[in-house]
Amino acid sequence: MATKKALTGVKRHSLSLIFLFVGSLLILFTMLTLFNMIFRQLVFDTGGLLEAAADPEVIESIVLTLYCSFLATLIGAILGTPLAYVLARHDFLGKTVVESVIDLPVVIPHSVAGIALYALFMSRSPVGGAFSSIGVVFEDSMWGIVVAMLFVSTPFYVNAAREGFQSINPRLERVARTLGASHWKSFYKITLPLTVRHLFSGAVMAWARGISEFGAVVIIAYYPMIAPVLIFHKYTTHGLAGSQPIAVLLILICIGVFILLRVSSKYWEKKK
Amino acid sequence: MITLKNVSHEWDDFSLKNVSFNVNKGEHFIILGPTAAGKTLILETIAGFYVPRKGKILLNGKEITHTPPEKRNIGFVYQDYSLFPHMNVKENVAFGLKMQKLPKREIETKVQDIMDSMGISYLENRLPSTLSGGEQQRVALARSLVIDPEILLLDEPLSSLDPRTRETLRDELKRIHEMKGTTTIHVTHDQDEALALADRIGVIMDGELVQVDEPYRVFNEPVTEEIATFVGVENVIEGKINSNQEGVALVETGNYTIRALSKLTEGEVNVFIRPENIILSKVRLESSARNSISGKISRISQFGATFRVYMDNGLSALVTKHAIEELGLKVGENVYASFKATAIHLIKR
C-alpha cells in the first residue's frame, strides 16, 4: 500500500522531475564551462594565475574595466531613472516605439554597435568633433570605453527601474500629496525609497553587462585595454595558456564583487 | 463648504458628466453607486489629481479647480488604505505634519493625541505590512485627520474588511465624525453603510449624479427605475393611474388595483414597493389605507437570515423563518400580500 502511494507520488510529480532533469543540463552546461577553466587554472597552473595577479598591466586593465563600467552605470542611472519613471507612470503616443528603442542594444550585434558608435563619436564627425573641441576624445580613450558600455548596458538598468516604479502603487504618491507633499517631494520621500532595491539591482546588472562588453569597445577603443580586450589580445598573441590566467582572475574578481554587493544589499534591506 | 458645479471630465474608458452638488460644513455626504460608476474618480477630482475639462470646484467660496492637491488641505483615505510601507505607524501619521514643517514637539503631541483617540498608540512602531485591515484603516484615518483637513474623502473605507470589523469601524467612523465634525465625502456601493452614516446621499450611475437627497427619500422615493433597482426596491410593477382621490392614486396594473399615496393624477407609472414592506397573511387584511392582493406562492428562497417569498402576482416579500412556519407558507399556497398606500412609490414612465 505504502509503495503504491509512493509510486503514484512519483507519477504525480513525474512532470516536475523530468523538467528538473532537463533543466539541470542547462545549469550544468554553464557551470561546467566556467568551473572547468577555473578548476584547471587553480590546480594545474597556480603559478600562472599568481603571475597574472602580480602583473601591473593585468591589474590596471581590470581596474579600468570596473571603473569605466561604473561610470557608464552612473550616467545610465542619472539619465535612465527619470525615463523609467515616465515610462512606468504615463501612457503617451509612441510609447511602444520608445520602449523598443530602449531594447535595441540587446538585439544589435555588438560589433555593429561599435561601428555605429565609432562613426558618431570619432573626431571627424560633427558630434565627436564637438566633444573633442572641449577636450573629450573617444577614439582609443576611456570615454570611448564608457560610451560603448553605456550603449549596451542601458536596457538592463532602465527596464529594472521601470519595473520597480511600476510595482509602486501611484496612490501612495497621491496620498502623500493630499498630506501636503509636492510632486517632487512625494517622489523623493515615497517612491524613490521604495524603489531603491530595484534601482540597485538594475545598476548591478548594468555594471556587470558593461564589464563583460568586448565587441563594441574593441572597435572604438582598442587602447587603453579593458580586461576583455586584453584577454583577446593575449589569446591571439600567446594562445590559451597566455589568456586563461587573466580570464580566471577577472571571473574571480567579478564573482567576489557580486557576492559582496548581494550581501550588502540584503543586509541593508534587513536593517531597514 | 464645498461645491461642484457642472464638473465633466473624460478618461480613456470613462467620463463624469455634469456632476453638481454641494456639501455643507460638518456634513457626512455619501456618494452611493454601483461598482465602476465613477465614484473614486469624483473623489480624485475633488482631491486635485485631475483638473476637470469643464466645470468648477469651490471650497469655502474660493475656486480650487486648478489648485494642486498639496495646497488644498483635503484628506484622502483609499480603499486599500495606501499606508507608506517603508514607514512605521507613527511615521505614517506624522507625515503630513512633517510636510507642514511644524516644530518637532508640536508634531509629537499632535501625533500622540490622534493615535490615542483612534486607539492605535500601541501600534506606533509597527510596519503597515504587519497590521490587520481594521488597524490599517484606523492608521489611514489618523494620518489624514491629523492635518485637520477641511474635507475628508473616504473611498469605500469599509469594503475590504470582514463583516464584524466593518460594523465596528462603521460605528467608529460615526464616532469620529461626531467628535471632530470634519466635513466628509464618502463613496460606497453599500446601502447599509450609506443608511447608517449619511446625512445626505448622492446616487451616481454611469458617471452621472442622478439623485441627491436625504437617505430616507433616496431609499423610498428613488427618482428613476435604475436607482430603485440599485437601492433594493425590487417590486416594480407597471400600471396606469385611473384616478386620484384626495391624494390617493388608484393604479390599474391589469390584474389588480393598487392604492398609492401620490400627487400624480394620471398617466403610465411604475409602482415601487420594497419587499420588506409587504406583509403576508392567509386572510385578506381589510383597510382603506392598505392594499391586500391575493396570489399563489411560486418560489421561496433563503436570503441570509430571511426568506423571500415570490408570488404569481409579480410581488415578492421578505419574511422570517418564524413567519414561514407560523403561516405554513409553501409553494402553491394562496396568500394575501398586504402593504400600506404610504409604502408605495410611483415614478412616471
XYZ file of C-alpha atoms in Angstrom:
621
model
C 0.000 0.000 0.000
C 2.748 2.346 1.025
C 4.815 1.560 -2.059
C 1.823 2.133 -4.245
C 1.311 5.510 -2.671
C 4.949 6.409 -3.160
C 4.730 5.302 -6.765
C 1.688 7.419 -7.517
C 3.523 10.213 -5.759
C 6.371 9.880 -8.254
C 3.868 9.630 -11.058
C 2.124 12.761 -9.924
C 5.428 14.612 -9.808
C 6.873 12.986 -12.908
C 6.478 16.146 -14.964
C 8.385 18.247 -12.460
C 11.074 15.599 -12.077
C 11.674 15.294 -15.804
C 11.660 19.054 -16.210
C 14.105 19.386 -13.346
C 16.430 16.862 -15.001
C 16.251 18.583 -18.397
C 16.708 21.982 -16.789
C 19.712 20.888 -14.800
C 21.503 20.072 -18.039
C 21.444 23.757 -18.860
C 22.786 24.719 -15.455
C 25.427 22.011 -15.831
C 26.469 23.439 -19.186
C 27.103 26.902 -17.708
C 28.725 25.611 -14.543
C 30.918 23.098 -16.319
C 32.252 25.637 -18.798
C 33.324 28.087 -16.117
C 34.253 25.570 -13.451
C 36.426 23.575 -15.847
C 38.502 26.640 -16.666
C 38.748 27.937 -13.102
C 39.491 24.490 -11.655
C 42.222 23.674 -14.182
C 43.828 27.052 -13.699
C 43.762 26.802 -9.894
C 45.009 23.200 -9.765
C 47.378 22.830 -12.705
C 48.691 26.364 -13.155
C 48.541 28.259 -9.879
C 51.776 29.966 -10.796
C 50.314 31.417 -13.954
C 47.383 32.845 -12.001
C 49.648 34.442 -9.388
C 51.839 35.816 -12.116
C 48.827 37.412 -13.808
C 47.680 38.836 -10.456
C 51.102 40.421 -9.974
C 51.248 41.862 -13.487
C 50.554 45.626 -13.349
C 49.230 45.575 -16.920
C 46.605 42.997 -15.968
C 45.573 44.716 -12.739
C 45.412 48.091 -14.456
C 43.139 46.732 -17.177
C 40.819 45.053 -14.656
C 40.590 48.248 -12.592
C 39.952 50.237 -15.769
C 37.172 47.823 -16.739
C 35.439 48.081 -13.364
C 35.850 51.861 -13.280
C 34.619 52.540 -16.826
C 31.626 50.312 -16.301
C 30.911 52.114 -13.033
C 30.945 55.459 -14.880
C 28.696 54.079 -17.612
C 26.274 52.770 -14.979
C 26.292 56.100 -13.143
C 25.487 58.039 -16.334
C 22.867 55.434 -17.244
C 21.254 55.766 -13.808
C 21.203 59.567 -13.854
C 19.589 59.678 -17.298
C 17.658 56.421 -17.069
C 15.836 56.879 -13.745
C 13.626 59.767 -14.919
C 12.961 57.932 -18.185
C 11.979 54.772 -16.325
C 9.628 56.772 -14.078
C 7.882 58.415 -17.030
C 7.505 55.043 -18.772
C 6.086 53.457 -15.627
C 3.617 56.238 -14.838
C 2.402 57.639 -18.129
C 0.896 56.456 -21.365
C 1.679 58.563 -24.388
C 1.690 58.371 -28.138
C 4.753 56.484 -29.351
C 5.467 54.839 -26.003
C 5.901 51.455 -27.655
C 8.450 52.990 -30.015
C 10.410 54.442 -27.082
C 10.330 51.082 -25.309
C 11.605 49.320 -28.428
C 14.425 51.850 -28.762
C 15.473 51.102 -25.198
C 15.681 47.393 -26.010
C 17.516 47.888 -29.325
C 21.059 47.472 -27.929
C 20.142 43.939 -26.827
C 19.351 42.809 -30.363
C 22.076 44.675 -32.266
C 25.318 42.706 -32.782
C 27.889 44.446 -30.624
C 30.396 44.832 -33.399
C 27.702 46.759 -35.246
C 27.120 48.890 -32.139
C 30.864 49.546 -32.014
C 30.988 50.663 -35.627
C 27.933 52.898 -35.161
C 29.411 54.474 -32.023
C 32.729 54.972 -33.737
C 31.072 56.673 -36.712
C 29.206 59.030 -34.388
C 31.922 59.813 -31.866
C 35.098 59.883 -33.994
C 36.733 63.299 -34.038
C 35.962 63.770 -37.734
C 32.204 63.507 -37.172
C 30.133 66.539 -36.074
C 29.241 65.047 -32.666
C 32.718 63.678 -31.951
C 34.176 66.953 -33.199
C 32.053 68.987 -30.814
C 33.191 66.855 -27.885
C 36.845 66.970 -28.924
C 36.689 70.783 -29.022
C 36.015 70.651 -25.251
C 38.766 68.093 -24.791
C 36.726 64.888 -24.704
C 38.057 62.364 -27.213
C 36.509 58.930 -27.689
C 38.856 57.117 -30.045
C 41.230 54.932 -28.070
C 40.317 56.632 -24.813
C 38.485 55.916 -21.605
C 35.444 57.879 -22.825
C 35.194 55.617 -25.842
C 35.026 52.639 -23.488
C 32.386 54.406 -21.355
C 30.052 55.236 -24.270
C 30.320 51.673 -25.604
C 29.494 50.265 -22.174
C 26.687 52.803 -21.706
C 25.152 51.799 -25.020
C 24.998 48.104 -24.224
C 24.073 48.354 -20.532
C 21.246 50.934 -20.706
C 18.404 48.438 -21.322
C 19.273 46.494 -18.192
C 19.072 49.494 -15.910
C 16.061 51.209 -17.488
C 13.968 48.044 -17.588
C 14.727 47.143 -13.984
C 13.991 50.691 -12.838
C 10.745 50.811 -14.789
C 9.600 47.540 -13.254
C 10.478 48.964 -9.866
C 8.406 52.099 -10.381
C 5.543 50.053 -11.803
C 5.459 47.970 -8.651
C 4.711 51.053 -6.543
C 1.024 51.936 -6.385
C 0.630 55.536 -7.615
C -1.935 56.007 -4.856
C 0.913 56.230 -2.352
C 2.211 59.353 -4.067
C -1.305 60.724 -4.310
C -1.932 60.288 -0.616
C 1.405 61.958 0.109
C 0.285 64.911 -1.983
C -3.000 65.279 -0.096
C -0.842 65.394 3.031
C 0.991 68.431 1.703
C 3.949 66.945 -0.185
C 4.735 68.459 -3.588
C 5.063 66.118 -6.555
C 8.865 66.250 -6.245
C 8.763 65.583 -2.538
C 6.339 62.678 -2.862
C 8.692 61.123 -5.416
C 11.699 61.684 -3.208
C 10.095 60.637 0.102
C 7.834 57.807 -1.042
C 8.531 56.337 -4.465
C 12.314 56.561 -4.508
C 12.937 54.841 -1.148
C 10.514 52.094 -2.124
C 12.226 51.508 -5.479
C 15.823 51.768 -4.335
C 16.230 47.977 -4.240
C 15.124 47.705 -7.894
C 17.379 50.576 -8.915
C 20.309 48.985 -7.136
C 19.849 45.559 -8.699
C 19.338 47.200 -12.103
C 22.591 49.092 -11.616
C 24.435 45.916 -10.661
C 23.139 44.197 -13.791
C 24.110 47.152 -15.976
C 27.518 47.297 -14.377
C 28.053 43.582 -14.998
C 26.926 43.993 -18.580
C 29.422 46.823 -19.033
C 32.276 44.762 -17.628
C 31.531 41.905 -19.995
C 31.412 44.074 -23.133
C 34.037 43.341 -25.758
C 32.689 43.793 -29.281
C 31.647 47.422 -29.125
C 34.615 48.535 -27.028
C 37.266 46.903 -29.168
C 36.196 48.888 -32.227
C 36.091 52.345 -30.677
C 38.895 51.891 -28.119
C 41.382 49.045 -28.511
C 43.593 51.005 -26.180
C 43.618 51.531 -23.247
C 42.881 47.855 -22.925
C 39.993 46.794 -20.768
C 40.245 43.251 -19.439
C 38.132 41.535 -22.152
C 40.241 43.212 -24.846
C 43.469 42.309 -23.063
C 42.301 38.691 -22.787
C 41.545 38.612 -26.519
C 44.881 40.250 -27.268
C 46.764 37.690 -25.177
C 44.805 34.859 -26.776
C 45.799 35.940 -30.284
C 49.451 36.501 -29.325
C 50.077 33.897 -26.569
C 47.311 31.356 -27.024
C 45.156 29.739 -24.330
C 47.988 29.498 -21.808
C 48.602 33.244 -22.007
C 44.969 34.384 -21.839
C 43.379 31.921 -19.443
C 45.007 33.152 -16.215
C 43.724 36.690 -16.840
C 40.281 35.359 -17.700
C 40.123 33.379 -14.464
C 41.341 36.346 -12.459
C 38.645 38.575 -13.979
C 35.944 35.990 -13.260
C 37.071 35.532 -9.661
C 37.154 39.280 -9.016
C 33.718 39.785 -10.593
C 32.176 36.919 -8.656
C 33.707 38.322 -5.483
C 32.322 41.802 -6.106
C 28.863 40.471 -6.947
C 28.689 38.399 -3.806
C 29.728 41.454 -1.813
C 27.047 43.621 -3.435
C 24.370 40.996 -2.947
C 25.224 40.515 0.703
C 25.444 44.214 1.406
C 22.089 44.925 -0.248
C 20.482 42.091 1.753
C 21.976 43.472 4.941
C 20.816 46.947 4.065
C 17.292 45.731 3.448
C 17.208 43.881 6.767
C 18.429 46.928 8.609
C 15.528 48.909 7.200
C -18.407 74.459 2.141
C -17.536 72.514 -0.999
C -19.395 72.898 -4.250
C -19.039 71.089 -7.558
C -20.529 72.950 -10.490
C -21.139 71.001 -13.700
C -17.909 69.059 -13.371
C -17.205 66.997 -16.502
C -14.127 65.059 -17.436
C -13.229 62.244 -19.801
C -10.829 59.399 -19.200
C -9.894 56.695 -21.687
C -12.817 54.476 -20.817
C -14.970 56.595 -18.567
C -16.440 60.044 -18.168
C -18.036 62.201 -15.495
C -20.996 64.128 -16.800
C -22.086 67.445 -15.332
C -21.635 66.471 -11.720
C -23.009 69.162 -9.405
C -23.515 69.017 -5.681
C -22.868 70.959 -2.544
C -21.708 69.615 0.805
C -22.296 71.708 3.914
C -19.875 72.209 6.758
C -19.794 69.234 9.095
C -21.948 67.125 6.832
C -21.341 63.447 6.120
C -22.178 63.198 2.439
C -22.272 59.781 0.845
C -21.924 59.122 -2.857
C -23.689 55.845 -3.453
C -23.443 53.875 -6.651
C -22.648 50.520 -8.195
C -19.076 49.463 -8.997
C -17.479 51.347 -11.893
C -19.934 54.236 -11.646
C -17.108 56.772 -11.269
C -17.139 57.176 -7.510
C -13.377 57.083 -6.959
C -12.794 59.416 -9.912
C -15.083 62.037 -8.331
C -13.046 61.890 -5.142
C -9.762 62.061 -7.051
C -11.044 65.075 -8.934
C -12.053 66.795 -5.691
C -8.604 65.993 -4.267
C -6.992 67.601 -7.294
C -5.407 64.678 -9.155
C -7.423 65.561 -12.223
C -8.331 69.001 -13.487
C -11.853 68.667 -14.910
C -12.220 69.637 -18.540
C -15.387 71.549 -17.718
C -16.897 72.938 -14.543
C -15.685 74.360 -11.251
C -14.851 73.203 -7.768
C -15.253 75.700 -4.938
C -14.008 75.323 -1.380
C -15.426 77.844 1.095
C -16.465 80.007 -1.834
C -12.958 80.055 -3.337
C -12.302 78.337 -6.616
C -9.785 75.485 -6.306
C -10.296 73.831 -9.693
C -6.648 74.410 -10.633
C -5.078 74.272 -7.161
C -2.561 71.392 -6.812
C -3.534 68.654 -4.309
C -0.877 69.605 -1.763
C -2.359 73.083 -1.387
C -5.988 72.005 -0.891
C -5.871 70.581 2.619
C -8.184 67.732 1.720
C -7.623 64.371 3.436
C -7.938 61.143 1.437
C -8.375 57.567 2.620
C -8.224 54.999 -0.164
C -9.993 51.674 -0.133
C -6.647 49.872 0.203
C -5.549 52.462 2.824
C -2.294 53.134 0.932
C -0.123 53.337 4.012
C 3.531 54.084 3.252
C 5.067 50.604 3.525
C 8.566 51.819 4.435
C 7.413 53.885 7.400
C 6.094 52.650 10.722
C 2.682 53.670 12.025
C 3.950 56.736 13.836
C 5.931 57.964 10.817
C 2.895 57.429 8.623
C 0.716 59.510 10.927
C 3.370 62.214 11.294
C 3.999 62.543 7.542
C 1.556 65.388 6.858
C 2.741 67.425 9.836
C 6.365 66.993 8.750
C 5.422 68.310 5.327
C 3.991 71.384 7.079
C 7.389 71.743 8.792
C 5.841 72.099 12.249
C 8.168 72.104 15.268
C 9.140 68.611 16.413
C 7.457 68.914 19.765
C 4.175 70.002 18.227
C 4.279 67.096 15.786
C 4.929 64.706 18.656
C 1.937 65.999 20.663
C -0.475 66.016 17.746
C 0.522 62.546 16.596
C 0.193 61.162 20.119
C -3.227 62.780 20.558
C -4.699 61.443 17.352
C -3.221 57.967 17.908
C -4.700 57.905 21.417
C -8.122 58.965 20.218
C -8.059 56.336 17.466
C -6.781 53.670 19.858
C -3.678 52.868 17.826
C -0.900 54.105 20.141
C 0.204 50.540 20.848
C 0.944 50.086 17.120
C 3.287 53.057 16.764
C 6.443 51.109 15.903
C 4.811 48.520 13.666
C 5.160 48.460 9.892
C 1.917 48.560 7.852
C 2.515 45.056 6.448
C 2.087 43.609 9.950
C -1.304 45.247 10.595
C -4.799 43.823 10.150
C -7.238 45.512 7.774
C -9.045 47.239 10.626
C -5.791 48.510 12.121
C -4.593 49.816 8.760
C -7.895 51.595 8.362
C -7.504 53.394 11.700
C -3.940 54.386 10.861
C -5.012 55.736 7.471
C -7.785 57.722 9.140
C -5.421 59.072 11.774
C -2.896 60.044 9.101
C -5.435 62.102 7.184
C -7.188 63.579 10.231
C -4.032 64.753 11.996
C -3.556 67.570 9.465
C -7.040 68.862 10.325
C -8.324 68.709 6.759
C -11.112 70.968 5.528
C -12.681 67.896 3.996
C -12.120 64.191 4.455
C -12.568 61.977 1.400
C -13.262 58.306 2.069
C -13.087 55.828 -0.806
C -15.071 52.676 0.085
C -13.475 52.756 3.531
C -15.164 49.630 4.864
C -15.489 47.372 1.855
C -12.272 45.393 2.241
C -12.933 44.484 5.868
C -14.562 41.347 7.233
C -18.203 41.858 8.281
C -17.559 42.102 12.003
C -14.694 44.612 11.749
C -16.771 46.516 9.260
C -19.539 47.022 11.774
C -17.129 48.121 14.489
C -15.420 50.581 12.178
C -18.708 51.883 10.889
C -19.600 52.884 14.426
C -16.088 54.235 14.800
C -16.494 56.430 11.708
C -19.717 57.768 13.184
C -17.998 58.478 16.496
C -15.075 60.254 14.831
C -17.388 62.311 12.699
C -19.426 63.359 15.708
C -16.267 64.116 17.686
C -14.280 66.005 15.045
C -17.109 67.308 12.915
C -14.950 67.015 9.806
C -16.892 67.549 6.609
C -16.818 64.156 4.939
C -17.453 62.908 1.425
C -17.617 59.166 1.442
C -18.216 56.875 -1.510
C -19.632 53.382 -1.217
C -21.724 50.805 -3.002
C -23.058 49.529 0.310
C -26.574 50.724 1.119
C -26.356 49.777 4.793
C -23.228 51.869 5.154
C -24.979 54.780 3.452
C -28.082 54.473 5.615
C -26.057 54.231 8.799
C -23.755 57.186 8.208
C -25.096 59.616 5.647
C -26.647 62.988 6.349
C -27.368 63.137 2.654
C -26.822 60.758 -0.225
C -25.903 61.428 -3.823
C -26.597 58.495 -6.138
C -24.192 58.113 -9.043
C -24.896 55.986 -12.084
C -22.537 55.732 -15.045
C -20.706 58.958 -14.273
C -23.828 60.972 -13.620
C -25.183 62.145 -10.292
C -28.836 61.176 -10.625
C -30.320 61.996 -7.221
C -29.161 63.977 -4.198
C -31.438 63.589 -1.201
C -31.841 62.603 2.420
C -31.302 58.859 2.923
C -34.996 58.199 3.553
C -36.016 59.762 0.288
C -33.348 58.000 -1.749
C -34.470 54.642 -0.449
C -38.192 55.284 -0.531
C -38.649 57.728 -3.339
C -35.976 56.921 -5.910
C -36.358 59.180 -8.941
C -35.502 56.592 -11.599
C -36.019 52.902 -12.076
C -32.234 52.296 -12.025
C -31.943 53.865 -8.597
C -34.954 51.920 -7.373
C -33.400 48.658 -8.502
C -29.997 49.590 -7.115
C -31.268 50.566 -3.665
C -33.225 47.362 -3.439
C -36.793 48.273 -4.278
C -37.307 45.031 -6.068
C -41.023 45.035 -6.652
C -41.533 47.087 -9.762
C -44.955 46.809 -11.368
C -46.165 48.639 -14.434
C -49.517 50.364 -14.190
C -51.739 53.246 -15.217
C -53.309 55.800 -12.906
C -57.081 55.699 -13.193
C -57.876 58.494 -10.790
C -56.634 60.314 -7.737
C -58.946 60.869 -4.797
C -57.616 63.198 -2.107
C -54.008 62.246 -2.680
C -54.622 58.519 -3.093
C -53.965 57.369 -6.641
C -55.703 54.279 -7.968
C -53.274 52.418 -10.191
C -54.591 49.782 -12.546
C -51.980 47.073 -13.149
C -54.045 44.693 -15.257
C -54.811 42.082 -12.641
C -55.445 44.292 -9.646
C -55.693 47.879 -8.477
C -53.176 49.440 -6.136
C -53.923 52.378 -3.859
C -50.868 54.602 -3.562
C -50.251 57.855 -1.784
C -49.162 60.208 -4.561
C -49.628 63.607 -6.108
C -49.737 62.097 -9.588
C -53.193 62.160 -11.118
C -52.791 60.398 -14.438
C -50.516 58.560 -16.821
C -48.450 55.435 -17.067
C -46.348 54.730 -13.973
C -44.007 52.234 -12.370
C -45.063 51.142 -8.914
C -42.218 50.501 -6.473
C -42.711 48.518 -3.292
C -39.837 47.410 -1.045
C -40.180 43.680 -0.251
C -39.751 44.244 3.485
C -42.863 46.458 3.473
C -45.102 43.611 2.370
C -46.914 41.526 4.967
C -48.167 38.044 4.072
C -51.345 36.592 5.528
C -53.814 33.784 4.909
C -56.840 36.088 5.095
C -57.423 39.417 3.436
C -56.455 42.326 5.708
C -59.203 44.847 5.008
C -58.385 48.524 5.463
C -58.823 51.661 3.411
C -55.157 52.689 3.778
C -53.950 49.281 2.779
C -53.699 47.118 -0.288
C -54.302 43.417 0.067
C -53.647 41.420 -3.067
C -54.103 37.709 -3.465
C -51.563 35.495 -5.118
C -50.148 32.000 -5.276
C -46.651 31.297 -3.940
C -44.374 30.348 -6.843
C -40.988 30.137 -5.122
C -39.381 30.515 -1.679
C -35.653 31.179 -1.333
C -33.372 31.952 1.570
C -31.525 35.275 1.825
C -29.227 35.216 4.821
C -31.468 35.104 7.881
C -34.649 35.888 5.969
C -36.708 34.226 3.286
C -38.004 35.737 0.151
C -41.421 34.604 -0.978
C -42.248 35.098 -4.667
C -45.878 35.178 -5.791
C -47.525 34.820 -9.189
C -48.950 38.364 -8.854
C -45.488 39.794 -9.537
C -44.755 40.687 -5.915
C -42.174 39.307 -3.539
C -41.958 39.688 0.226
C -39.233 39.270 2.845
C -40.341 37.177 5.833
C -38.704 35.461 8.808
C -38.375 31.718 9.254
C -40.830 32.042 12.126
C -43.439 33.557 9.830
C -42.951 30.791 7.259
C -43.650 28.140 9.915
C -46.447 30.065 11.633
C -48.364 30.639 8.383
C -47.381 27.313 6.858
C -46.156 29.015 3.695
C -45.461 26.548 0.900
C -45.110 26.743 -2.846
C -48.590 26.565 -4.395
C -50.378 28.045 -1.343
C -52.691 31.021 -1.735
C -51.765 34.102 0.313
C -52.561 37.785 0.583
C -49.784 40.352 0.138
C -50.641 43.489 2.101
C -48.890 46.839 2.084
C -49.771 50.385 3.043
C -50.602 53.039 0.490
C -47.801 55.124 2.029
C -45.213 52.393 1.416
C -45.580 52.758 -2.339
C -43.596 54.987 -4.596
C -44.790 55.917 -8.081
C -42.491 57.003 -10.890
C -43.855 58.269 -14.212
C -42.918 56.102 -17.171
